[in-house]
XYZ file of C-alpha atoms in Angstrom:
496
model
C -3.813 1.527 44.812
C -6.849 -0.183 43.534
C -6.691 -1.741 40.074
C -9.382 0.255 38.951
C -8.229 3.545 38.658
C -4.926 2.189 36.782
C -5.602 4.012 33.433
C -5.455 1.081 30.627
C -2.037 2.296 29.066
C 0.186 5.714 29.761
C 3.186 7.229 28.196
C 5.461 8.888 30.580
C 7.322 10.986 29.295
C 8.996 8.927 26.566
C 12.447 9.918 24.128
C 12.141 7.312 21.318
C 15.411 6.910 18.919
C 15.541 4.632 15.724
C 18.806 4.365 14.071
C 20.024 7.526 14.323
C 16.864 9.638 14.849
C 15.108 10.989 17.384
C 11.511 10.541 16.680
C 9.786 11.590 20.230
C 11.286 13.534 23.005
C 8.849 13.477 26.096
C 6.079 12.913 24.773
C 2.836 11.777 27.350
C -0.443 9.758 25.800
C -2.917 8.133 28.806
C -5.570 6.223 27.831
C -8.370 4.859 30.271
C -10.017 1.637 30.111
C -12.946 1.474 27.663
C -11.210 4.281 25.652
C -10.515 3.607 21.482
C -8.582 6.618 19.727
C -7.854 7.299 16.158
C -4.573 8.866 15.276
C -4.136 11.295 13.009
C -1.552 13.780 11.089
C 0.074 14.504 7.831
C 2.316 11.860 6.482
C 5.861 11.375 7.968
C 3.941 12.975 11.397
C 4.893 9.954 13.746
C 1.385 7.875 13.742
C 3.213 4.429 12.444
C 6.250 5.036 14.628
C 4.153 6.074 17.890
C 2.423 2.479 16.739
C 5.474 0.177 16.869
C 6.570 2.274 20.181
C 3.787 1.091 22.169
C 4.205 -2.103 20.492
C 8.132 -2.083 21.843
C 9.981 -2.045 18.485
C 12.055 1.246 19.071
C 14.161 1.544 21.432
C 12.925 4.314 24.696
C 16.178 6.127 25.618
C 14.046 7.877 28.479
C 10.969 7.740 30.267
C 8.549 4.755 30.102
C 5.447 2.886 28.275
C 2.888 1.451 31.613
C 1.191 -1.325 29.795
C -1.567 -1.616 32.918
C -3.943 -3.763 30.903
C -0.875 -6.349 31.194
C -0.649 -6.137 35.049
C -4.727 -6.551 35.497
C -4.848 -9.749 32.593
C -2.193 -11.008 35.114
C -4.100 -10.768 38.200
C -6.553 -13.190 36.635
C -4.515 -15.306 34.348
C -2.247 -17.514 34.863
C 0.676 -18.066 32.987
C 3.228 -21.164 32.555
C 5.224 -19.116 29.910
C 8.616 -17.457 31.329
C 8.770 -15.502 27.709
C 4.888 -13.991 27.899
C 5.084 -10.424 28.353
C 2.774 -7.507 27.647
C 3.479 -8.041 23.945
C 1.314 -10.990 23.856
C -1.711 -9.289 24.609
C -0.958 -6.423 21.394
C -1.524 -7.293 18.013
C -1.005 -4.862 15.396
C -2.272 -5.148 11.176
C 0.043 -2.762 8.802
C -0.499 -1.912 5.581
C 1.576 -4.483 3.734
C 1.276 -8.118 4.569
C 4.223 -10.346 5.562
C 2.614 -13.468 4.204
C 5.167 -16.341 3.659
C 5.419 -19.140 0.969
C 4.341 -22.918 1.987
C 7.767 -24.369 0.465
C 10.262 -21.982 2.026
C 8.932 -19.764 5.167
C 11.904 -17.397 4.744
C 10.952 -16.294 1.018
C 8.334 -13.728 0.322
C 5.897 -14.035 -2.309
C 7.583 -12.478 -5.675
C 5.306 -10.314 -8.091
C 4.375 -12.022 -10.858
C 3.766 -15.244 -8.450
C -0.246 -14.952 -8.388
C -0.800 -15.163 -11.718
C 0.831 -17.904 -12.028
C -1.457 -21.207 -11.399
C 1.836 -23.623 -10.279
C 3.416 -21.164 -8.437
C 0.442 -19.690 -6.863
C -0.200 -23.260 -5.005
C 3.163 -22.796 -3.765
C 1.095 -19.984 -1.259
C -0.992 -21.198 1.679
C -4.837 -21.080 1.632
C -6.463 -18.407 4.042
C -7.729 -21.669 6.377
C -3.702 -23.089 6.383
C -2.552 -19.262 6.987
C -5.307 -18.896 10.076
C -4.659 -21.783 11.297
C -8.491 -22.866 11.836
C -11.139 -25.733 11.220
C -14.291 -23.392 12.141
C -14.767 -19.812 12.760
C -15.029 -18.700 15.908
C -17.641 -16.151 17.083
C -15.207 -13.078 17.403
C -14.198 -13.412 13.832
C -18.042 -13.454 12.393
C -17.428 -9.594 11.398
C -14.810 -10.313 9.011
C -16.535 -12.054 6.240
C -14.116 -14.768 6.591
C -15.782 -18.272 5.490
C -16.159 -16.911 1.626
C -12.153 -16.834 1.678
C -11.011 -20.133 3.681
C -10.339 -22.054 0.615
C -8.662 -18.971 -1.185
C -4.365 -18.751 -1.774
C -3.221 -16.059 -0.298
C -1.795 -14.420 -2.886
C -5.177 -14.416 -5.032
C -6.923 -12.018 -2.545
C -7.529 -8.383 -3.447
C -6.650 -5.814 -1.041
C -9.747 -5.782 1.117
C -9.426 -9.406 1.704
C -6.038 -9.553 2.561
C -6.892 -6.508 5.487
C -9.799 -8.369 6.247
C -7.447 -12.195 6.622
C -4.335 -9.946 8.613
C -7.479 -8.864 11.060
C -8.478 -12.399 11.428
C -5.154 -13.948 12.489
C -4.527 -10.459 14.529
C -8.116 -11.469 17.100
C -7.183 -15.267 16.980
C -4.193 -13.883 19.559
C -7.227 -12.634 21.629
C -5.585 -9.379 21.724
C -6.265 -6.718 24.782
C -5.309 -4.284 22.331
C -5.524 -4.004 18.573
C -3.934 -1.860 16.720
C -4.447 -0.972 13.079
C -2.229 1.289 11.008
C -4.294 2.993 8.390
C -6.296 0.193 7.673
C -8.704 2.067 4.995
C -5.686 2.214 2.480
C -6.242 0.786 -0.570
C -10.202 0.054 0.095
C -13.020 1.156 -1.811
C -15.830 2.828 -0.910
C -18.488 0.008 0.113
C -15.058 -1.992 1.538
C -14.430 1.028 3.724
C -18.564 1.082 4.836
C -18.019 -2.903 6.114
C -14.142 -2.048 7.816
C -15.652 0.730 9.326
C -18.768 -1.413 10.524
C -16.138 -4.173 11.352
C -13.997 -2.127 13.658
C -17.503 -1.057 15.281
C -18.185 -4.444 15.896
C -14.889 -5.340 17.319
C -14.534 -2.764 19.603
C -18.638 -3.588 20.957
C -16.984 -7.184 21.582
C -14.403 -5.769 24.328
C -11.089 -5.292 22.336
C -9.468 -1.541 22.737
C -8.175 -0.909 19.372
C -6.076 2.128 18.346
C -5.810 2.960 14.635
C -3.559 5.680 12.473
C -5.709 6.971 9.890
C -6.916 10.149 7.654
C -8.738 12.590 9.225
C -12.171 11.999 7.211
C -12.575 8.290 7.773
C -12.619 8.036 11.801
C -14.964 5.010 12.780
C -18.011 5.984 14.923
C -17.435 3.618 18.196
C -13.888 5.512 18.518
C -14.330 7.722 21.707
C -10.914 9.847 21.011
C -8.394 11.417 18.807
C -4.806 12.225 18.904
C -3.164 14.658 16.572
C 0.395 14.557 15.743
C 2.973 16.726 13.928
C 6.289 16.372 13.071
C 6.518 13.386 16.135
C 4.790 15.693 18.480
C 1.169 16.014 20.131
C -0.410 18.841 18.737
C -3.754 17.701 20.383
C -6.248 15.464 22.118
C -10.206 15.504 21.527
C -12.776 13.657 22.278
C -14.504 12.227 19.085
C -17.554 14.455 19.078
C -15.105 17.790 19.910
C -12.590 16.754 16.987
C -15.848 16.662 14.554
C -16.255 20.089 15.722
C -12.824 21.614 14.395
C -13.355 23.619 11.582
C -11.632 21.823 8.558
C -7.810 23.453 7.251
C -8.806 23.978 3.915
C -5.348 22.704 2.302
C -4.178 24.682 -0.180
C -2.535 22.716 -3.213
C 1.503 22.987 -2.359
C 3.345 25.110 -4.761
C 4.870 22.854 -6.961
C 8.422 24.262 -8.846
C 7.563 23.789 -12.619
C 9.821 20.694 -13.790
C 12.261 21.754 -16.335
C 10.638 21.462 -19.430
C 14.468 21.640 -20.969
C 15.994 18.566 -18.868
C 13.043 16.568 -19.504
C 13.466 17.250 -23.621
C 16.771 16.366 -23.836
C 15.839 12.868 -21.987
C 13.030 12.388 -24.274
C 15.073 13.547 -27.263
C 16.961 10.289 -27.448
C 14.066 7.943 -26.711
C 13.270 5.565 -29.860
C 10.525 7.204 -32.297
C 7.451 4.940 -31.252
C 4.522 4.460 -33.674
C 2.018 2.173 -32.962
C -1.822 1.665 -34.110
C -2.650 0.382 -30.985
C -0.681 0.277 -27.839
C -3.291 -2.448 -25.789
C -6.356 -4.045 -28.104
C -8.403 -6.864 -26.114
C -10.822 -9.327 -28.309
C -13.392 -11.233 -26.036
C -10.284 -11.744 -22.979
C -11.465 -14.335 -20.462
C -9.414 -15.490 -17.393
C -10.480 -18.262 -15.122
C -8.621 -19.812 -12.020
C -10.228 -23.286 -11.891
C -14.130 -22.576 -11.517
C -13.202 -19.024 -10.633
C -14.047 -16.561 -13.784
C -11.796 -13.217 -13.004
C -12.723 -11.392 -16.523
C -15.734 -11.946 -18.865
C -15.449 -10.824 -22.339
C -13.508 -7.665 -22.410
C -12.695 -5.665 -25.055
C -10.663 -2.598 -24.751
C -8.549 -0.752 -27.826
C -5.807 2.005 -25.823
C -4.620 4.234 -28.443
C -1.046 6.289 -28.978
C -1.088 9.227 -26.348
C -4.665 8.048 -24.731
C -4.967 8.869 -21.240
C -7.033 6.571 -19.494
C -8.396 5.649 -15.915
C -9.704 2.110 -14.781
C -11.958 1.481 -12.133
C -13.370 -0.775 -9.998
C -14.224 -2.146 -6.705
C -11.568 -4.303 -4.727
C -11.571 -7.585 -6.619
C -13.267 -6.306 -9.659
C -10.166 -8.014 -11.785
C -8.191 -4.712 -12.134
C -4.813 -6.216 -11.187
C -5.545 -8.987 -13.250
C -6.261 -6.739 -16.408
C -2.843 -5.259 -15.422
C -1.189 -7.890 -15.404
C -2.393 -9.029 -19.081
C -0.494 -5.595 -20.480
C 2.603 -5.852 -17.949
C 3.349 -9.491 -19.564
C 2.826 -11.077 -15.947
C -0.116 -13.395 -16.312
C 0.812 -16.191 -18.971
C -2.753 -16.883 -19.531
C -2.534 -14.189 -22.272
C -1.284 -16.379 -24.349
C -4.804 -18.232 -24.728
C -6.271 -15.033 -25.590
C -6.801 -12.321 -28.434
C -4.453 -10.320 -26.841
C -1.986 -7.520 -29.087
C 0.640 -4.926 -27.166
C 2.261 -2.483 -29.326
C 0.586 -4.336 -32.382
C 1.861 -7.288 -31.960
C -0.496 -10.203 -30.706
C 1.202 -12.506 -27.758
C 2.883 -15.222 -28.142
C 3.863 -14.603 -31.771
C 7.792 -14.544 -30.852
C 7.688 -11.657 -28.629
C 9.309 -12.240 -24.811
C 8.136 -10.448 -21.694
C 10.999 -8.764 -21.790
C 10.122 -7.040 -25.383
C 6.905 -5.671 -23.692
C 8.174 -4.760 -20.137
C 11.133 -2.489 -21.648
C 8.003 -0.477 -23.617
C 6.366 -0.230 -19.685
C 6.574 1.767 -16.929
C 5.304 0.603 -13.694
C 4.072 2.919 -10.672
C 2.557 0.492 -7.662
C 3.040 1.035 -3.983
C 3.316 -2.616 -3.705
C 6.469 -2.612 -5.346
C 8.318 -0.973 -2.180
C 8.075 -4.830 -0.780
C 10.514 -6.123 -3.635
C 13.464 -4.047 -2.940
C 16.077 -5.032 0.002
C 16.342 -2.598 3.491
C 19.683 -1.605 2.181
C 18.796 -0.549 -1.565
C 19.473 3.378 -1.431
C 17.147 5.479 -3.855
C 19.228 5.329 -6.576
C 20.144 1.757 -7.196
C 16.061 1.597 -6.865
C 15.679 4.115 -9.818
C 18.355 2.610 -11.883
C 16.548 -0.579 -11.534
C 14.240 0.436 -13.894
C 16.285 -0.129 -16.403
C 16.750 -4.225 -16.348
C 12.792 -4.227 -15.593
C 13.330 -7.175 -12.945
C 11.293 -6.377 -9.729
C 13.233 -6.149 -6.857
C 17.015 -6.504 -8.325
C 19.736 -4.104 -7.728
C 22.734 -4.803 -10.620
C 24.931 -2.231 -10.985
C 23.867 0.481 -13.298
C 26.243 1.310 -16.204
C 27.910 5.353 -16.048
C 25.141 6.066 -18.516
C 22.588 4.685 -16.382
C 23.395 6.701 -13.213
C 23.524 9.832 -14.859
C 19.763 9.274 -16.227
C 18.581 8.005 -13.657
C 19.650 11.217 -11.390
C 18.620 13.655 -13.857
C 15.564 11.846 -13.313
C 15.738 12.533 -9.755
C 16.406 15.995 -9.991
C 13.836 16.915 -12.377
C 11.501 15.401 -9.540
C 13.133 17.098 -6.890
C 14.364 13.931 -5.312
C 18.075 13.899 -5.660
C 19.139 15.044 -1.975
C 18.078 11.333 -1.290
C 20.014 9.195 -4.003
C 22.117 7.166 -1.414
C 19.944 7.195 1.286
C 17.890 3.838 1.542
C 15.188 3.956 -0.433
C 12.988 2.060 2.586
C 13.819 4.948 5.297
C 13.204 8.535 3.058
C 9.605 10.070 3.206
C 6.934 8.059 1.910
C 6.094 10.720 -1.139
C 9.757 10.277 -2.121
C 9.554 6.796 -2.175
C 6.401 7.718 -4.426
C 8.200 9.568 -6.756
C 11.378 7.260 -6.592
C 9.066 4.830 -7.993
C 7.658 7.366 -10.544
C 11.823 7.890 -11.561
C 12.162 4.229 -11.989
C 9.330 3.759 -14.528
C 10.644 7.068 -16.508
C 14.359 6.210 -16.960
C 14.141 3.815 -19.993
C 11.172 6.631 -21.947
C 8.704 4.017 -21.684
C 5.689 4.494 -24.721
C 3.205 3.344 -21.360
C 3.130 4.435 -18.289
C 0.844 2.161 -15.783
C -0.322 3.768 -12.719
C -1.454 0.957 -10.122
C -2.699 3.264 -6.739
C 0.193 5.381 -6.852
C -1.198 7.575 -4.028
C -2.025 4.702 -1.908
C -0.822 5.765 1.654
C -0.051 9.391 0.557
C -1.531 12.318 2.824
C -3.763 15.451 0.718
C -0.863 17.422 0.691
C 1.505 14.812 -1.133
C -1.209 12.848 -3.592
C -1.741 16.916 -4.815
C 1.629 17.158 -5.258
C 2.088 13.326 -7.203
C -0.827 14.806 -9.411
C 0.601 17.890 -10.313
C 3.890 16.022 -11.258
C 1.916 13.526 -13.584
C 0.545 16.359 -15.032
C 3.057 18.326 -16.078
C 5.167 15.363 -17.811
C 1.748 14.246 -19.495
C 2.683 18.277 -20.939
C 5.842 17.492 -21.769
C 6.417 14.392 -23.055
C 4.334 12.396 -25.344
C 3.387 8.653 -23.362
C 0.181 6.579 -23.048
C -1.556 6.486 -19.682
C -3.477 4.099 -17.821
C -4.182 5.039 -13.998
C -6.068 2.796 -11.756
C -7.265 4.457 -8.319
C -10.430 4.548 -6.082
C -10.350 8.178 -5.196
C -11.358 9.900 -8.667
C -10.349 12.923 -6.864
C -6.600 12.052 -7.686
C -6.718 11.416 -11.309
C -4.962 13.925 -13.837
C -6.491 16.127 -15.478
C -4.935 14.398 -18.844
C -7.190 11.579 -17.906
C -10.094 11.819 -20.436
C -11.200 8.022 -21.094
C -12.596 5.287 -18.597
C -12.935 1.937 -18.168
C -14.738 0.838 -15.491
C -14.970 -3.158 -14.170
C -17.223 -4.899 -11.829
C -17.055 -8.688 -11.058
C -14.848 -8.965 -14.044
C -16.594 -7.049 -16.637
C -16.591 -3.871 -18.492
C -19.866 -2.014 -17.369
C-alpha cells in the first residue's frame, strides 16, 4: 500500500473509559491529509475528551487510534530516541495554563501572586518559559516579541493563549490541537486568533480545535458534531454554514425558592454603607508599566454594575483593588465599605464582605475536593483550602446547593461534575457567608448557550430576592443580567 493514500489519522472503532465511565463506544473519525476540522457540541458533549483520546490520555478498551502521519514522519526522519512515539509529533493548548514557578517547578502559581511585585519575579518571563533567544519564522503570527520580557503571571488572557501556542509550534507539531481556544478573548483578540490559526494552518500544521459553533476559523475544511460522546455528524465547512441555525430556546429554569433563600438572608448582618467601592485618582504601575490612569469610580448600596474592557484593559487589576489582593492599594485613595485602606482594616475584614465568581478559581482546588468541601470553602475566604466546615457550615452550604439545584453532586469531586455545576458550585461558595458584594469575573467563561442562559437566569432571580451589590465583568454583553443598569468601561487602563 502506497503511503499516499494512508488517510492522515483514523479512529477505528474506538470504546474509551476514564475512571469509571464510558465516554465513547465505537466511535469512527478519518481524517485525510491536508484536512483541519473544528469540533463542535453542547458542553459536557465529548469535544475535550475526544481531544486527550487522540492525544492518548484515556485509556481505549477496544478498537484503535492509526496515527499515519507518525508512520510517514518516520519514513523520512530519523530517530535516536527509543521513547519518541507518535505523541511527539501532537501538541495540544487547553484552556487553563499549567505554568510553573521559577523557585519550585512542582508549585503552581497561587492567586493573589501577580499582584504582588516580589512574588511575581518568583514567575518566569515569557523568553525563560519559551525557551528562546530569537523568534523563529513559524511563530511571527503570534505577536510574540511585545511579550518576551513579560512574567508570566502578568499576561492577560489573550497573551497567555497566544505564549501556550508559541511553546505548542516550538515542538514542530504534525498536529495541533486547540481546545476552545476563543474562551475568554475579546472581540478584536478573537479577529487576530482567528487570523493566527489561518496562518498556521497555510504554514503546513493540521490543527484540530473544539469550539462554539459561531466562531469556526475560515482555513478549517471540516466539522464534526458531537452529542452526548457520540457523532451526530460530519460536514464539510461550506455544508455546515448551510445548516439552518437551532434557535435555542432559553431552558426552563425551576423558580429558586424565594422562602429558603429568606431564611438564609434573614440572619445575615444588617449592612449599611454610603459607599461600598469609591476610587480617587487610583494609579497602578509595575516598574515603567502604567496598568490604571486616574480612575475614579463611586459603587453604591444595591448598584448593579458591569465592567468592560478589552483583554489587558486592567480589569483584573481593578478587581483585585476591591478583592484586597493587590497591596498597591495601600498607596492609593482607595475606601471599601467606607473605610479607606490601610486604616487598620485586614484583607480578611474586606474578603468576608466579598463574594467571588471566576472560572479561574477551579485551578486552586485539589482533584479530590468533592463539591461540597469547595462550597464550604467559602466560608474561611482562602483560595484553594479545604478545612473542615463546622455542622453549621455544612448545612448552609447545602441549602445553598439545593436552592441551585446542585445538591445530587455534594460529594462528588468538584473537578469531575458538569462544567455548569462547577459554575454554580462556585456561585454557592461566594453566597454562603451573605456577602454585601458579589464580584462576577467571566463567570460564563467556557459555558455553552444553553448553560450561560441558565447562570443568567439564576443571577437574576437572587438579584430579586436578596438585596447585594453587583459588579460583573464579561465580554459577551449578551450574558449580563438584566439587574445590570450601570457601566464602566476601561481601555489601556482608563475609564472611557
Amino acid at each position: 500500500m502506497g503511503t499516499s493514500i494512508n488517510p492522515f489519522l483514523s479512529l477505528e472503532h474506538i470504546t474509551t473509559r476514564y475512571l469509571d465511565k464510558t465516554l465513547f463506544d465505537g466511535l469512527s473519525w478519518e481524517i485525510q491529509p491536508n484536512e483541519q476540522w473544528a469540533i463542535t457540541g453542547p458542553s459536557g458533549s465529548g469535544k475535550t475528551a475526544l481531544l486527550n483520546t487522540i492525544l492518548g490520555k484515556f485509556n481505549i478498551i477496544n478498537g484503535s487510534i492509526q496515527y499515519y502521519f507518525y508512520e510517514a514522519w518516520r519514513q523520512v526522519n530519523t530517530v535516536t530516541d527509543p521513547y519518541f512515539n507518535y505523541r511527539n509529533l501532537i501538541a495540544y493548548v487547553g484552556h487553563h495554563h499549567t505554568f510553573k514557578n521559577l523557585s519550585n517547578t512542582t508549585t503552581d502559581f497561587y492567586y493573589q501572586q501577580r499582584f504582588n511585585s516580589m512574588d511575581a519575579d518568583n514567575s518566569p518571563t515569557v523568553q525563560e518559559h519559551l525557551g528562546i533567544t530569537e523568534i523563529p519564522v513559524l511563530l511571527s503570527a503570534l505577536k510574540i516579541q511585545p511579550l518576551l520580557a513579560k512574567r508570566l503571571i502578568k499576561l492577560s488572557n489573550g497573551e497567555t493563549r497566544r505564549v501556550m501556542i508559541a511553546a505548542a509550534l516550538l515542538k514542530r507539531p504534525q498536529l495541533l490541537m486547540l481546545d476552545n481556544p476563543y474562551i475568554g478573548l475579546d472581540v478584536q483578540t478573537r479577529k487576530d486568533f482567528t487570523s493566527m490559526v489561518n496562518e498556521i494552518i497555510a504554514s503546513g500544521t493540521t490543527v484540530i480545535l473544539s469550539t462554539s459553533p459561531q466562531e469556526i476559523p475560515e482555513h478549517i475544511t471540516h466539522v464534526l458534531t458531537l452529542e452526548n460522546g457520540k457523532i451526530t455528524g460530519r460536514y464539510t465547512r461550506e455544508a455546515y454554514l448551510q445548516l439552518p441555525i437551532a434557535q435555542e430556546a432559553a431552558p426552563e429554569l425551576p423558580q429558586l425558592e424565594a422562602g429558603k433563600i429568606a431564611a438564609l438572608v434573614a440572619n445575615r448582618q444588617e449592612f449599611a454603607f454610603e459607599d461600598i467601592i469609591r476610587m480617587e485618582n487610583i494609579n497602578i504601575k509595575y516598574g515603567e508599566n502604567v496598568i490604571l490612569k486616574d480612575i475614579n469610580w463611586t459603587v453604591k448600596q444595591n448598584e448593579k454594575w458591569a465592567l468592560l474592557g478589552h483583554n489587558g484593559a486592567g480589569k483584573s487589576t481593578l478587581l483585585s483593588l476591591v478583592n484586597g489582593d493587590n497591596p498597591q492599594a495601600y498607596a492609593n485613595k482607595l475606601w471599601l465599605f467606607d473605610r479607606r485602606r490601610g486604616s487598620g482594616e485586614s484583607i480578611w475584614d474586606i474578603k468576608k464582605k466579598i463574594g467571588f465568581v471566576s472560572p479561574e478559581l477551579h485551578q486552586y482546588f485539589g482533584a479530590r475536593d468533592n463539591s461540597l468541601q469547595v462550597v464550604c470553602s467559602g466560608f474561611s475566604d482562602i483560595i484553594g483550602s479545604t478545612k473542615p466546615a463546622t455542622e453549621e457550615q455544612r448545612n448552609i452550604a447545602l441549602t445553598w446547593m439545593d436552592i441551585l439545584g446542585i445538591n445530587q453532586f455534594a460529594h462528588q469531586p468538584f473537578k469531575q461534575i458538569p462544567e455548569s455545576s462547577q459554575r454554580l458550585t462556585l456561585l454557592a461558595r461566594a453566597l454562603v457567608k451573605n456577602p454585601p458584594l458579589l464580584i462576577f469575573d467571566e463567570p460564563c467563561q467556557g459555558l455553552d448557550t444553553q448553560q450561560k442562559l441558565h447562570f443568567k437566569q439564576v443571577i437574576e432571580q437572587l438579584c430579586e430576592h436578596m438585596p447585594v451589590t453587583m459588579v460583573y465583568v464579561t465580554h459577551y454583553e449578551e450574558e449580563l443580567p438584566s439587574a445590570v443598569n450601570k457601566f464602566i468601561r476601561l481601555s489601556k487602563g482608563q475609564v472611557i
